[in-house]
């Protein structure tokens, strides 16, 4: 349990990701744009009947959740889902929403750093007294932590020996993203998260991961813009559960509950996998502008069995952006966190984040 508690702190990282339904694309009345749904059919007969009736295209199963992604022409995903739910043999149907981002060892950036606003290095590790825990227990290579994010810079010097092979579940990347079939991080967020979990410690380089010594499975479910579909997140969670992960870190949240996402979480929990998720970014700073309501619930954090993590500042106070919720499991440092970042130029550099040699 001590190891799991340390790994829960790995979410002190970064601002969670926020899920928003994709805005409808204007199109001529006679040619509605295709929408994506996640549907659970009672049997193959019902499936074939519905696909034929709507001239729908299957985009494959959503891991082992029992759901399937389909595309069909409709005026809106919500309308199409409601219509399908009324058909015989359709057990459930919901829009496939897009996910968008709203970010004492001898490692030199442990005590100070030239990157963050505070310049205080890994202040969060020191504040949470993780360094004292290292005297008792450190990460073990027998533990695999899956990060469901934007992938990883596999060549980063502070992640060498810490990574295991991981797939890419990005079914519809933005047209501006590089063409790539691997889990290479073209955004930056995923490498940052991977380093907070498992960057090599006491190696005289950069930072030390909270659970350094574990192995990280950096599944790429988001494209260069930090966007993807809920179905890709669900596929990632079930893949991790089936391929050796003991912990799954999901730094994202949806304001509306998703049966498909909950099914993926339930599947992972049934296989004794710990699921850690961000509690949400709907606190006083942003809760009335980018969230349905102040402190709106976030999923999967709000699901039973998930370790929901909130963020705190250097004064041990809740971060102004962090949601206050009754499902909160633990809070940990989440402001000005220093970690690994791709050694090449990525989308977050394009958007203004300075590029550095670490």
Short mmCIF file of C-alpha atoms in Angstrom, two decimals:
data_model
loop_
_atom_site.label_atom_id
_atom_site.label_comp_id
_atom_site.label_asym_id
_atom_site.label_seq_id
_atom_site.Cartn_x
_atom_site.Cartn_y
_atom_site.Cartn_z
CA UNK A 1 0.00 0.00 0.00
CA UNK A 2 2.94 2.36 0.65
CA UNK A 3 3.95 2.03 -2.98
CA UNK A 4 0.41 2.72 -4.18
CA UNK A 5 0.19 5.78 -1.97
CA UNK A 6 3.36 7.16 -3.53
CA UNK A 7 2.05 6.49 -7.01
CA UNK A 8 -1.17 8.32 -6.23
CA UNK A 9 0.95 11.41 -5.67
CA UNK A 10 2.14 11.14 -9.25
CA UNK A 11 -1.04 12.92 -10.28
CA UNK A 12 0.24 16.09 -8.62
CA UNK A 13 1.54 16.77 -12.01
CA UNK A 14 -0.48 18.47 -14.24
CA UNK A 15 -3.72 20.09 -14.92
CA UNK A 16 -6.26 17.43 -15.75
CA UNK A 17 -7.64 17.19 -19.23
CA UNK A 18 -11.20 18.23 -19.88
CA UNK A 19 -13.69 16.40 -22.04
CA UNK A 20 -16.03 18.38 -24.21
CA UNK A 21 -18.48 17.17 -26.80
CA UNK A 22 -17.20 17.99 -30.26
CA UNK A 23 -19.07 21.01 -31.63
CA UNK A 24 -21.38 20.21 -34.51
CA UNK A 25 -19.86 20.92 -37.88
CA UNK A 26 -22.04 23.15 -40.05
CA UNK A 27 -23.14 21.27 -43.13
CA UNK A 28 -25.84 21.47 -45.75
CA UNK A 29 -29.24 20.24 -44.61
CA UNK A 30 -29.19 17.46 -47.18
CA UNK A 31 -25.78 16.19 -46.06
CA UNK A 32 -25.41 15.92 -42.28
CA UNK A 33 -21.89 15.41 -41.00
CA UNK A 34 -20.92 12.00 -39.62
CA UNK A 35 -21.01 11.62 -35.84
CA UNK A 36 -19.32 9.04 -33.59
CA UNK A 37 -21.25 6.98 -31.08
CA UNK A 38 -20.36 4.23 -28.62
CA UNK A 39 -23.06 1.56 -28.74
CA UNK A 40 -23.67 -1.68 -26.86
CA UNK A 41 -25.80 -4.18 -28.79
CA UNK A 42 -27.71 -7.13 -27.33
CA UNK A 43 -26.49 -9.48 -30.06
CA UNK A 44 -25.11 -9.68 -33.59
CA UNK A 45 -28.58 -9.57 -35.16
CA UNK A 46 -29.41 -6.27 -33.47
CA UNK A 47 -26.01 -4.91 -34.43
CA UNK A 48 -26.37 -5.77 -38.10
CA UNK A 49 -29.91 -4.41 -38.19
CA UNK A 50 -28.93 -1.04 -36.70
CA UNK A 51 -25.79 -0.65 -38.82
CA UNK A 52 -27.79 -1.40 -41.96
CA UNK A 53 -30.70 0.85 -41.06
CA UNK A 54 -28.45 3.86 -40.50
CA UNK A 55 -25.78 3.05 -43.11
CA UNK A 56 -23.36 3.19 -40.18
CA UNK A 57 -19.69 2.27 -40.27
CA UNK A 58 -18.08 0.34 -37.45
CA UNK A 59 -14.82 1.71 -36.05
CA UNK A 60 -14.16 -1.30 -33.86
CA UNK A 61 -14.74 -2.40 -30.27
CA UNK A 62 -13.98 -0.20 -27.28
CA UNK A 63 -11.53 -2.53 -25.59
CA UNK A 64 -13.38 -5.11 -23.49
CA UNK A 65 -16.20 -2.81 -22.40
CA UNK A 66 -18.85 -4.39 -24.63
CA UNK A 67 -19.23 -1.11 -26.55
CA UNK A 68 -18.47 -0.54 -30.22
CA UNK A 69 -17.68 2.75 -31.99
CA UNK A 70 -19.83 3.49 -35.01
CA UNK A 71 -20.10 6.46 -37.37
CA UNK A 72 -23.29 7.56 -39.06
CA UNK A 73 -24.72 10.68 -40.64
CA UNK A 74 -26.87 12.70 -38.23
CA UNK A 75 -27.63 16.27 -37.26
CA UNK A 76 -26.10 15.71 -33.82
CA UNK A 77 -24.50 12.91 -31.85
CA UNK A 78 -26.92 13.37 -28.95
CA UNK A 79 -29.96 13.04 -31.22
CA UNK A 80 -28.55 9.97 -32.94
CA UNK A 81 -27.72 8.31 -29.61
CA UNK A 82 -31.20 8.96 -28.26
CA UNK A 83 -32.73 7.49 -31.40
CA UNK A 84 -30.59 4.37 -31.25
CA UNK A 85 -31.40 3.78 -27.59
CA UNK A 86 -35.03 3.40 -28.60
CA UNK A 87 -34.33 0.61 -31.08
CA UNK A 88 -34.79 -3.09 -30.24
CA UNK A 89 -31.57 -4.81 -29.30
CA UNK A 90 -29.67 -1.61 -28.46
CA UNK A 91 -28.66 -1.76 -24.79
CA UNK A 92 -26.97 1.63 -24.70
CA UNK A 93 -25.74 4.39 -26.99
CA UNK A 94 -23.86 7.57 -26.17
CA UNK A 95 -21.81 10.20 -28.04
CA UNK A 96 -18.11 9.49 -28.34
CA UNK A 97 -16.96 12.83 -26.91
CA UNK A 98 -13.59 14.37 -27.68
CA UNK A 99 -10.99 14.85 -24.95
CA UNK A 100 -9.02 18.11 -24.85
CA UNK A 101 -6.30 19.47 -22.58
CA UNK A 102 -7.34 22.66 -20.75
CA UNK A 103 -0.58 21.00 -17.58
CA UNK A 104 17.38 14.40 -1.57
CA UNK A 105 18.78 12.74 -4.60
CA UNK A 106 21.57 14.33 -6.68
CA UNK A 107 19.25 15.24 -9.56
CA UNK A 108 20.06 18.92 -10.27
CA UNK A 109 16.44 20.13 -10.57
CA UNK A 110 15.37 18.51 -7.29
CA UNK A 111 16.11 21.65 -5.22
CA UNK A 112 15.91 24.38 -7.85
CA UNK A 113 15.22 24.79 -11.54
CA UNK A 114 15.44 27.40 -14.31
CA UNK A 115 12.08 26.56 -15.85
CA UNK A 116 9.15 27.04 -13.48
CA UNK A 117 7.68 30.25 -12.08
CA UNK A 118 8.75 29.30 -8.57
CA UNK A 119 12.19 28.06 -9.56
CA UNK A 120 11.92 25.74 -6.59
CA UNK A 121 12.68 22.47 -8.33
CA UNK A 122 10.68 19.47 -7.12
CA UNK A 123 9.07 21.38 -4.27
CA UNK A 124 6.06 19.05 -4.36
CA UNK A 125 8.17 15.97 -3.69
CA UNK A 126 9.77 17.70 -0.71
CA UNK A 127 6.46 19.09 0.58
CA UNK A 128 4.85 15.63 0.46
CA UNK A 129 7.98 14.20 2.13
CA UNK A 130 8.37 11.64 -0.61
CA UNK A 131 12.12 11.91 -0.04
CA UNK A 132 11.59 10.49 3.45
CA UNK A 133 9.53 7.65 1.99
CA UNK A 134 12.42 6.83 -0.34
CA UNK A 135 14.44 5.92 2.75
CA UNK A 136 11.93 3.14 3.36
CA UNK A 137 10.68 2.10 -0.08
CA UNK A 138 11.41 2.99 -3.70
CA UNK A 139 9.86 1.95 -6.97
CA UNK A 140 10.26 -1.61 -8.18
CA UNK A 141 10.71 -2.64 -11.84
CA UNK A 142 8.13 -5.36 -11.19
CA UNK A 143 5.47 -2.60 -11.03
CA UNK A 144 4.20 -1.15 -14.32
CA UNK A 145 2.39 2.18 -14.29
CA UNK A 146 0.37 2.99 -17.41
CA UNK A 147 -0.07 6.65 -18.35
CA UNK A 148 -2.98 7.35 -20.70
CA UNK A 149 -1.88 10.58 -22.34
CA UNK A 150 -0.07 12.01 -25.39
CA UNK A 151 2.69 9.40 -25.54
CA UNK A 152 6.35 9.85 -24.63
CA UNK A 153 9.77 10.93 -25.86
CA UNK A 154 11.34 7.47 -25.74
CA UNK A 155 14.79 8.98 -26.24
CA UNK A 156 14.67 11.26 -23.21
CA UNK A 157 17.86 10.64 -21.18
CA UNK A 158 16.04 10.71 -17.83
CA UNK A 159 13.55 8.03 -18.95
CA UNK A 160 16.07 5.51 -20.23
CA UNK A 161 15.39 2.06 -18.83
CA UNK A 162 12.06 3.20 -17.35
CA UNK A 163 9.76 2.60 -20.31
CA UNK A 164 7.98 -0.49 -21.61
CA UNK A 165 6.39 -0.85 -25.01
CA UNK A 166 3.02 0.84 -25.31
CA UNK A 167 0.52 1.21 -28.17
CA UNK A 168 -1.15 4.15 -29.84
CA UNK A 169 -4.95 4.50 -29.69
CA UNK A 170 -5.49 7.72 -31.63
CA UNK A 171 -8.22 6.99 -34.15
CA UNK A 172 -8.76 10.48 -35.54
CA UNK A 173 -5.80 12.85 -35.07
CA UNK A 174 -5.96 16.51 -36.00
CA UNK A 175 -4.95 17.14 -39.62
CA UNK A 176 -2.08 19.35 -38.43
CA UNK A 177 -0.45 16.54 -36.44
CA UNK A 178 2.61 14.68 -37.77
CA UNK A 179 1.90 11.40 -39.50
CA UNK A 180 3.07 8.71 -37.10
CA UNK A 181 1.88 5.25 -36.12
CA UNK A 182 3.86 5.08 -32.86
CA UNK A 183 3.34 6.44 -29.34
CA UNK A 184 5.84 9.29 -29.92
CA UNK A 185 4.82 12.35 -27.92
CA UNK A 186 4.06 15.21 -30.29
CA UNK A 187 2.41 17.38 -27.62
CA UNK A 188 4.62 17.28 -24.52
CA UNK A 189 2.11 16.52 -21.77
CA UNK A 190 2.64 12.76 -21.81
CA UNK A 191 6.41 12.99 -21.39
CA UNK A 192 5.87 15.39 -18.48
CA UNK A 193 3.55 12.92 -16.75
CA UNK A 194 5.86 9.97 -17.42
CA UNK A 195 8.75 11.80 -15.76
CA UNK A 196 6.76 12.67 -12.66
CA UNK A 197 6.00 8.98 -12.22
CA UNK A 198 9.24 7.33 -13.20
CA UNK A 199 12.13 9.62 -14.20
CA UNK A 200 15.39 8.02 -13.06
CA UNK A 201 16.45 9.06 -9.56
CA UNK A 202 19.88 9.72 -8.13
CA UNK A 203 21.46 9.65 -11.58
CA UNK A 204 22.84 13.17 -11.59
CA UNK A 205 20.38 14.30 -14.24
CA UNK A 206 17.21 16.40 -14.22
CA UNK A 207 14.47 15.28 -11.84
CA UNK A 208 13.59 12.19 -9.83
CA UNK A 209 10.23 10.52 -10.45
CA UNK A 210 7.99 10.04 -7.42
CA UNK A 211 8.18 6.27 -7.86
CA UNK A 212 11.51 6.06 -9.68
CA UNK A 213 12.41 2.45 -10.29
CA UNK A 214 8.99 1.45 -11.63
CA UNK A 215 8.42 0.94 -15.33
CA UNK A 216 6.12 3.27 -17.24
CA UNK A 217 3.74 2.19 -20.02
CA UNK A 218 3.11 5.45 -21.94
CA UNK A 219 -0.04 4.75 -23.96
CA UNK A 220 -0.80 7.41 -26.55
CA UNK A 221 -4.54 8.17 -26.63
CA UNK A 222 -4.35 11.90 -27.45
CA UNK A 223 -2.99 13.59 -30.56
CA UNK A 224 -0.57 16.53 -30.92
CA UNK A 225 -3.32 18.95 -29.93
CA UNK A 226 -3.98 16.99 -26.75
CA UNK A 227 -7.28 15.73 -28.16
CA UNK A 228 -8.86 12.34 -28.69
CA UNK A 229 -12.05 10.37 -28.13
CA UNK A 230 -13.47 8.78 -25.00
CA UNK A 231 -13.45 5.47 -26.82
CA UNK A 232 -9.66 5.78 -27.22
CA UNK A 233 -9.31 6.42 -23.48
CA UNK A 234 -11.47 3.39 -22.68
CA UNK A 235 -9.45 1.21 -25.06
CA UNK A 236 -6.25 2.39 -23.38
CA UNK A 237 -7.48 1.53 -19.90
CA UNK A 238 -8.54 -1.99 -20.83
CA UNK A 239 -5.30 -2.55 -22.76
CA UNK A 240 -3.27 -1.54 -19.72
CA UNK A 241 -5.27 -3.89 -17.50
CA UNK A 242 -4.66 -6.79 -19.89
CA UNK A 243 -0.96 -6.15 -20.40
CA UNK A 244 0.65 -6.04 -17.01
CA UNK A 245 -0.11 -2.59 -15.63
CA UNK A 246 -0.71 -2.48 -11.87
CA UNK A 247 -1.66 1.21 -11.88
CA UNK A 248 -3.33 3.33 -14.58
CA UNK A 249 -2.90 7.11 -14.42
CA UNK A 250 -5.60 9.07 -16.27
CA UNK A 251 -5.09 12.85 -16.10
CA UNK A 252 -8.37 13.77 -17.76
CA UNK A 253 -12.01 14.23 -16.94
CA UNK A 254 -15.44 14.33 -18.53
CA UNK A 255 -18.21 16.47 -17.08
CA UNK A 256 -20.83 13.97 -18.23
CA UNK A 257 -20.80 10.37 -17.08
CA UNK A 258 -19.98 7.81 -19.78
CA UNK A 259 -21.10 4.20 -19.47
CA UNK A 260 -18.32 3.11 -21.81
CA UNK A 261 -15.65 4.84 -19.75
CA UNK A 262 -17.12 3.44 -16.53
CA UNK A 263 -17.12 -0.04 -18.06
CA UNK A 264 -13.41 0.33 -18.84
CA UNK A 265 -12.69 1.43 -15.26
CA UNK A 266 -14.79 -1.42 -13.84
CA UNK A 267 -12.91 -3.90 -16.03
CA UNK A 268 -9.56 -2.61 -14.78
CA UNK A 269 -10.66 -2.70 -11.14
CA UNK A 270 -11.93 -6.26 -11.60
CA UNK A 271 -8.38 -7.23 -12.57
CA UNK A 272 -6.98 -5.61 -9.39
CA UNK A 273 -5.58 -2.62 -11.27
CA UNK A 274 -5.44 0.67 -9.36
CA UNK A 275 -6.99 3.55 -11.35
CA UNK A 276 -5.86 7.08 -10.45
CA UNK A 277 -7.61 10.09 -11.99
CA UNK A 278 -7.59 13.86 -11.69
CA UNK A 279 -10.44 15.15 -9.52
CA UNK A 280 -11.11 18.00 -11.94
CA UNK A 281 -10.27 21.59 -12.87
CA UNK A 282 -13.60 23.15 -11.95
CA UNK A 283 -12.47 25.09 -8.87
CA UNK A 284 -13.05 28.76 -8.11
CA UNK A 285 -10.55 29.99 -10.72
CA UNK A 286 -12.18 28.31 -13.69
CA UNK A 287 -15.29 26.50 -12.56
CA UNK A 288 -17.75 29.01 -13.96
CA UNK A 289 -16.06 29.52 -17.31
CA UNK A 290 -15.01 26.15 -18.75
CA UNK A 291 -17.12 23.80 -16.63
CA UNK A 292 -20.90 23.29 -16.45
CA UNK A 293 -20.92 24.47 -12.82
CA UNK A 294 -18.49 25.31 -10.05
CA UNK A 295 -16.92 22.07 -8.77
CA UNK A 296 -18.79 20.01 -11.36
CA UNK A 297 -18.08 16.28 -10.99
CA UNK A 298 -15.41 14.77 -13.21
CA UNK A 299 -15.31 11.25 -14.61
CA UNK A 300 -13.64 8.79 -14.21
CA UNK A 301 -12.55 10.38 -10.89
CA UNK A 302 -16.11 10.31 -9.55
CA UNK A 303 -16.57 6.59 -10.18
CA UNK A 304 -16.45 4.28 -7.17
CA UNK A 305 -13.08 2.62 -6.71
CA UNK A 306 -11.05 5.33 -8.47
CA UNK A 307 -8.42 7.28 -6.51
CA UNK A 308 -9.43 10.89 -7.23
CA UNK A 309 -6.57 13.38 -6.78
CA UNK A 310 -6.91 17.12 -6.23
CA UNK A 311 -4.14 19.74 -6.46
CA UNK A 312 -2.53 21.88 -3.77
CA UNK A 313 -0.19 24.90 -3.89
CA UNK A 314 3.12 25.53 -2.07
CA UNK A 315 1.19 26.80 0.96
CA UNK A 316 -0.67 23.49 1.32
CA UNK A 317 -3.86 25.16 0.18
CA UNK A 318 -6.16 23.82 -2.56
CA UNK A 319 -5.08 25.12 -5.95
CA UNK A 320 -7.61 27.65 -7.20
CA UNK A 321 -8.31 25.61 -10.32
CA UNK A 322 -8.78 22.30 -8.47
CA UNK A 323 -12.29 20.97 -7.89
CA UNK A 324 -13.65 20.48 -4.38
CA UNK A 325 -15.69 17.28 -4.45
CA UNK A 326 -16.99 14.67 -2.03
CA UNK A 327 -15.36 11.92 -4.09
CA UNK A 328 -11.87 13.40 -3.57
CA UNK A 329 -9.49 10.72 -2.26
CA UNK A 330 -6.28 12.70 -1.73
CA UNK A 331 -4.73 16.06 -2.65
CA UNK A 332 -1.11 16.58 -3.64
CA UNK A 333 1.12 19.37 -5.04
CA UNK A 334 -0.06 20.44 -8.49
CA UNK A 335 1.30 23.94 -9.22
CA UNK A 336 4.57 24.72 -11.08
CA UNK A 337 5.62 21.09 -11.30
CA UNK A 338 8.98 20.43 -12.96
CA UNK A 339 9.42 17.24 -14.98
CA UNK A 340 10.77 15.75 -18.18
CA UNK A 341 9.77 17.26 -21.52
CA UNK A 342 10.44 16.15 -25.11
CA UNK A 343 13.95 16.86 -26.33
CA UNK A 344 12.51 17.95 -29.69
CA UNK A 345 9.98 20.62 -30.63
CA UNK A 346 6.33 19.72 -29.98
CA UNK A 347 2.92 21.39 -30.06
CA UNK A 348 3.22 22.96 -26.60
CA UNK A 349 6.36 24.77 -27.83
CA UNK A 350 4.38 26.06 -30.79
CA UNK A 351 1.79 27.35 -28.33
CA UNK A 352 4.39 29.34 -26.40
CA UNK A 353 6.08 26.99 -23.93
CA UNK A 354 9.84 27.67 -24.14
CA UNK A 355 11.97 24.85 -25.45
CA UNK A 356 14.93 23.75 -23.32
CA UNK A 357 17.60 21.10 -23.47
CA UNK A 358 15.93 18.99 -20.77
#
